[in-house]
Short mmCIF file of C-alpha atoms in Angstrom, two decimals:
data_model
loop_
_atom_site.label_atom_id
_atom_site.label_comp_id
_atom_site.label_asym_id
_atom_site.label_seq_id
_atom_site.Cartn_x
_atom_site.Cartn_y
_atom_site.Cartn_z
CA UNK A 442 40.46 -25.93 -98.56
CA UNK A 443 37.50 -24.64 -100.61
CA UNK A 444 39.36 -21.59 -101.11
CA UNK A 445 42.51 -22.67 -102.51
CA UNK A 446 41.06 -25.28 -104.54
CA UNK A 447 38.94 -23.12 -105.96
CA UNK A 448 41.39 -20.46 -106.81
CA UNK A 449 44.13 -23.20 -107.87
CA UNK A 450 40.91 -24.34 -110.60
CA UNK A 451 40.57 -21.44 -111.94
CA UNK A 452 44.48 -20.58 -112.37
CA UNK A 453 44.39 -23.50 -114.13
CA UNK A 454 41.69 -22.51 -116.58
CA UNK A 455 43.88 -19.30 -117.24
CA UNK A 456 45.14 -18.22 -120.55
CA UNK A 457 46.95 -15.40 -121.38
CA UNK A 458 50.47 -13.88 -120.03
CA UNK A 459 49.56 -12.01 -117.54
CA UNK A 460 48.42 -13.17 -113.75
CA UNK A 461 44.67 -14.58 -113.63
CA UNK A 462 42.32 -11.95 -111.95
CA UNK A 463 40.04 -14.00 -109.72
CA UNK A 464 37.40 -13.73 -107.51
CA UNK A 465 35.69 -16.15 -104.69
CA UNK A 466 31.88 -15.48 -103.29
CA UNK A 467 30.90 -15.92 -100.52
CA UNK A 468 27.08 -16.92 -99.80
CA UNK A 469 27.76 -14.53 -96.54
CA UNK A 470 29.66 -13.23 -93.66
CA UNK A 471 30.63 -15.91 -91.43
CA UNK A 472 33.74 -17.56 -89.33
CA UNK A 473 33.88 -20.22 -91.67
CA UNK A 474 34.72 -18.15 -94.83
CA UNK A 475 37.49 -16.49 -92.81
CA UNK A 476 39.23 -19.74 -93.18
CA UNK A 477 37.91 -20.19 -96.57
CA UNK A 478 39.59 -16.80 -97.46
CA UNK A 479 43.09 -17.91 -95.84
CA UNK A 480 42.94 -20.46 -98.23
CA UNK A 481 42.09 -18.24 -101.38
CA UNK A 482 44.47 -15.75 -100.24
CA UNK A 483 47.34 -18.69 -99.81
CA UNK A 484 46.70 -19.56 -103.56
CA UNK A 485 47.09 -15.73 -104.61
CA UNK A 486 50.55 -16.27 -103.01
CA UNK A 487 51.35 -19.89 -104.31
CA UNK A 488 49.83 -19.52 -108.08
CA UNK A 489 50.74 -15.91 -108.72
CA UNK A 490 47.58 -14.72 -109.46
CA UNK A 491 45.25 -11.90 -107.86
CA UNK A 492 42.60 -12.81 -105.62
CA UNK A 493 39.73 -10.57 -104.57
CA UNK A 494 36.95 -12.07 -101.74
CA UNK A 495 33.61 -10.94 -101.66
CA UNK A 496 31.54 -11.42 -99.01
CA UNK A 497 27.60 -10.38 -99.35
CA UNK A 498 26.48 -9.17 -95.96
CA UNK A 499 23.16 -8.38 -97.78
CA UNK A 500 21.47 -11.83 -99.06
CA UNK A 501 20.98 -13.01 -102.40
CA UNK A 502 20.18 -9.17 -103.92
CA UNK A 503 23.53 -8.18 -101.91
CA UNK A 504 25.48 -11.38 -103.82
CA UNK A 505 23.63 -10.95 -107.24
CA UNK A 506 25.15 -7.15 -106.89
CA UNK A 507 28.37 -8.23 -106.10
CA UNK A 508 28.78 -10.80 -108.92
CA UNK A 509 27.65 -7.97 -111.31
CA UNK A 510 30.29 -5.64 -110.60
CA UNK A 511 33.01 -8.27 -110.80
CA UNK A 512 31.61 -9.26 -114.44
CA UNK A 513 32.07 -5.29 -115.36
CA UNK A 514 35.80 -5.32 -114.18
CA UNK A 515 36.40 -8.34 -116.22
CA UNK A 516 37.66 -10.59 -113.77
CA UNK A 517 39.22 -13.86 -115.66
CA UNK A 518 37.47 -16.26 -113.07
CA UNK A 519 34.53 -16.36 -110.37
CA UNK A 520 34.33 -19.15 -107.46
CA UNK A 521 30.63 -18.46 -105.98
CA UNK A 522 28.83 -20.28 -103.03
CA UNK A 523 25.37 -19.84 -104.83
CA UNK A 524 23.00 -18.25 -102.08
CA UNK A 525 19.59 -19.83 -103.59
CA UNK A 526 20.48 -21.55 -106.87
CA UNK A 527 17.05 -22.40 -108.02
CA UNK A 528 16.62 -18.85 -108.43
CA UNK A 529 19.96 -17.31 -109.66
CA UNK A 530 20.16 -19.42 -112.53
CA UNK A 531 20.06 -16.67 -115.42
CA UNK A 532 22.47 -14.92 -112.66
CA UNK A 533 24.93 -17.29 -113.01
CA UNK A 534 24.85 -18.41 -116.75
CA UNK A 535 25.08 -14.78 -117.73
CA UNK A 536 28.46 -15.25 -115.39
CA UNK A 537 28.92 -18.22 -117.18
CA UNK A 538 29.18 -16.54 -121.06
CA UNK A 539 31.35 -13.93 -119.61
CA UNK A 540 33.99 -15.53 -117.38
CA UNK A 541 35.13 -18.77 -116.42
CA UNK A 542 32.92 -19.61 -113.41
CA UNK A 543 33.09 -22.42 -110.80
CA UNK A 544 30.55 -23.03 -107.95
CA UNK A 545 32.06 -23.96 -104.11
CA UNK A 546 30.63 -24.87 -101.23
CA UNK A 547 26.97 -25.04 -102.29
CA UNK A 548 26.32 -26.41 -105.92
CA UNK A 549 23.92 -24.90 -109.01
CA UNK A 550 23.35 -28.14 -110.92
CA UNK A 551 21.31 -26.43 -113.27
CA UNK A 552 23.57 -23.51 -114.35
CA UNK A 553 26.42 -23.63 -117.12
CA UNK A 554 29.06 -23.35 -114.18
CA UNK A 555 32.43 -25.24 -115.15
CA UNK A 556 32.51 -27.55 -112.19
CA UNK A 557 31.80 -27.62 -108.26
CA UNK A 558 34.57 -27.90 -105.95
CA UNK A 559 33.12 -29.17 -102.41
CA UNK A 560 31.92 -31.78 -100.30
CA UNK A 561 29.25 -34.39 -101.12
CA UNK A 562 26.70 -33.10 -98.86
CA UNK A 563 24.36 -35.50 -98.76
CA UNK A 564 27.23 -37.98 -97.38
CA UNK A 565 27.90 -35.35 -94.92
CA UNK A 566 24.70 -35.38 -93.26
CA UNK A 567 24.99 -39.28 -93.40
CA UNK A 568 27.93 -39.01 -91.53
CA UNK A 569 26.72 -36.25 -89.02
CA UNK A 570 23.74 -38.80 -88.62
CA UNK A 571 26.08 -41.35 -87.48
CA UNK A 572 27.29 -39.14 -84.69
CA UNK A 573 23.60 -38.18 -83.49
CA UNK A 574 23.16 -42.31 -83.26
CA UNK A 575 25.92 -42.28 -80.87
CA UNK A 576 24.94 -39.62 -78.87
CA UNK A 577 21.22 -41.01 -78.60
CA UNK A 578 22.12 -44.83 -78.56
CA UNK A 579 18.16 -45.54 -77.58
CA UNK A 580 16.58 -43.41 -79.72
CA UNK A 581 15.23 -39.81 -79.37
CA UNK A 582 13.71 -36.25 -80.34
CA UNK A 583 15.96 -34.57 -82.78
CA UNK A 584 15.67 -30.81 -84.15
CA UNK A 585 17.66 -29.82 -87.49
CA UNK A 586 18.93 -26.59 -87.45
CA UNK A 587 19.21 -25.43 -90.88
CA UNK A 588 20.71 -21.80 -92.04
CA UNK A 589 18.79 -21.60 -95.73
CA UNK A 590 16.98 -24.62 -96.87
CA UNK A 591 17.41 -22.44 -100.40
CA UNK A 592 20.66 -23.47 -100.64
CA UNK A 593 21.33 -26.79 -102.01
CA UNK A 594 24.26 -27.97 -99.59
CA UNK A 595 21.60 -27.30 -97.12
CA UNK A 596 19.01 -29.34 -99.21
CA UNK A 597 21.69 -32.62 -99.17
CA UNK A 598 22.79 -32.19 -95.68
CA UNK A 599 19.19 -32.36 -94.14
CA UNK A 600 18.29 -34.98 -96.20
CA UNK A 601 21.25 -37.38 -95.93
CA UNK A 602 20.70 -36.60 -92.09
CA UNK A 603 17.00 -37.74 -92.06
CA UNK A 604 17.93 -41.10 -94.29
CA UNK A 605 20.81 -41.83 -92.01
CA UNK A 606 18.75 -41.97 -89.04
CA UNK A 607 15.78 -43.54 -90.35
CA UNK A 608 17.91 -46.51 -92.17
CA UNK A 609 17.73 -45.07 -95.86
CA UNK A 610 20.27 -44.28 -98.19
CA UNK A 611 20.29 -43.27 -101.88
CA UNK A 612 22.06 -44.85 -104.52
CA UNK A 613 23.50 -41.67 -105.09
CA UNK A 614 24.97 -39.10 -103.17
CA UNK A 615 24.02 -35.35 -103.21
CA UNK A 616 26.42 -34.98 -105.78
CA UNK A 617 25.41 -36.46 -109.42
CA UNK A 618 28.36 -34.99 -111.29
CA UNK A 619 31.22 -36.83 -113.95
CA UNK A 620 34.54 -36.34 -112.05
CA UNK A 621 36.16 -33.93 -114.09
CA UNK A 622 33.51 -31.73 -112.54
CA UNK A 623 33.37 -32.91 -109.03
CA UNK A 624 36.58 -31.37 -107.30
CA UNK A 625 35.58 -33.07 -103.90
CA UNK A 626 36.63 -31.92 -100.59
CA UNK A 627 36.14 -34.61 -98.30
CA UNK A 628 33.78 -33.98 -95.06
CA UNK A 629 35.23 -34.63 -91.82
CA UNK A 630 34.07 -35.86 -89.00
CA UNK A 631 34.70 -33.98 -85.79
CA UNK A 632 34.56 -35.75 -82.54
CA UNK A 633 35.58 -35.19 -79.02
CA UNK A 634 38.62 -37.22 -79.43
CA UNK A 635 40.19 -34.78 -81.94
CA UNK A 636 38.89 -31.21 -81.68
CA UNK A 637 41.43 -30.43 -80.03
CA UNK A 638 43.54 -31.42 -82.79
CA UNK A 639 41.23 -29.83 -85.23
CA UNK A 640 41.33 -26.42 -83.34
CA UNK A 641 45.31 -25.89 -83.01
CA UNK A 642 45.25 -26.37 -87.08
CA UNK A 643 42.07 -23.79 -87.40
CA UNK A 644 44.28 -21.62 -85.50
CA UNK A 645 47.45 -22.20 -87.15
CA UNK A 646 45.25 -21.56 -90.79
CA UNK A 647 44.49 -18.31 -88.92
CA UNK A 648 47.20 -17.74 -88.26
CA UNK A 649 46.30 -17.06 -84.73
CA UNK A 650 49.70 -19.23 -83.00
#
């Protein structure tokens, strides 16, 4: 979903005669952006545009790199899942002068980025909160497992988790955006009763049946 949304954004944002040449970022290498890239790839198909994916297998010097090289071939549109957006700022406003650019996934609230297309993360570790209630109906030890608390999805998620469970909630969400600039992609919640519902259409995006 984060894939094609973004893409279809950014075809929208398109001027010109000939197809939009887009890109989507990755923050990384990782099962979940295979799916992610289905869905970019479906919109290259649906929109009639070209669609490159970049994935940085190197961290944020690896990302900064790769966002470089698509502002020298001039690409009409970048989708990025900011790695550490505290600190890629300048990065991604220099992006910002030069191409239409869009953040996914993970937001950069203080960058000149057109919009973010995602989830509201701090609802989403609300919601995963709710589960770990269920699981530990008495009460309990709990460890968060976090992959970069740099990133800001990872920010929201571990906080809304922690409020959830100790019976606090902001009037806000993680996500503090007009709509016009919030293209949300609902969280869902994944529970014993349908993964295996979830898994046959993971495969099926796969294309793996």
């Amino acid at each position: 979903m984060y894939g094609y949304k973004s893409m279809e954004y950014l075809a929208n944002l398109h001027e010109g005669d000939a197809p939009a040449r887009l890109a989507y970022v990755t923050n990384g290498v990782a099962p979940f952006w295979t799916i992610a890239e289905k869905g970019a790839l479906q919109a290259e198909s649906d929109l009639n545009v070209s669609v490159e994916v970049v994935m940085p297998s190197g961290g944020i010097t690896d990302q900064k790199d790769k966002i470089e090289d698509l502002l020298t071939k001039k690409v009409d549109g970048i989708a990025v899942s900011p790695i550490d957006a505290d600190n890629q700022t300048e990065l991604l406003n220099k992006a910002a002068e030069r191409t239409n650019l869009v953040t996914h996934d993970s937001d950069a609230p203080a960058s000149n980025r057109i919009c973010y297309v995602g989830m509201d993360n701090y609802e989403a570790g609300l919601m995963c909160a709710e589960l770990v209630k269920k699981a530990l109906p008495e009460g309990g030890k709990v460890m968060i497992f976090v992959g970069r608390m740099e990133q800001d999805n990872a920010k929201h998620r571990r906080q809304g988790l922690i409020d959830g469970l100790i019976g606090k909630k902001r009037e806000k969400g993680g996500v503090d955006l007009p709509e016009e600039k919030f293209i949300h992609v609902p969280a869902q919640t994944i529970e014993k009763g349908n993964v295996d519902e979830f898994w046959s259409t993971l495969k099926q995006r796969l294309g793996k049946e």
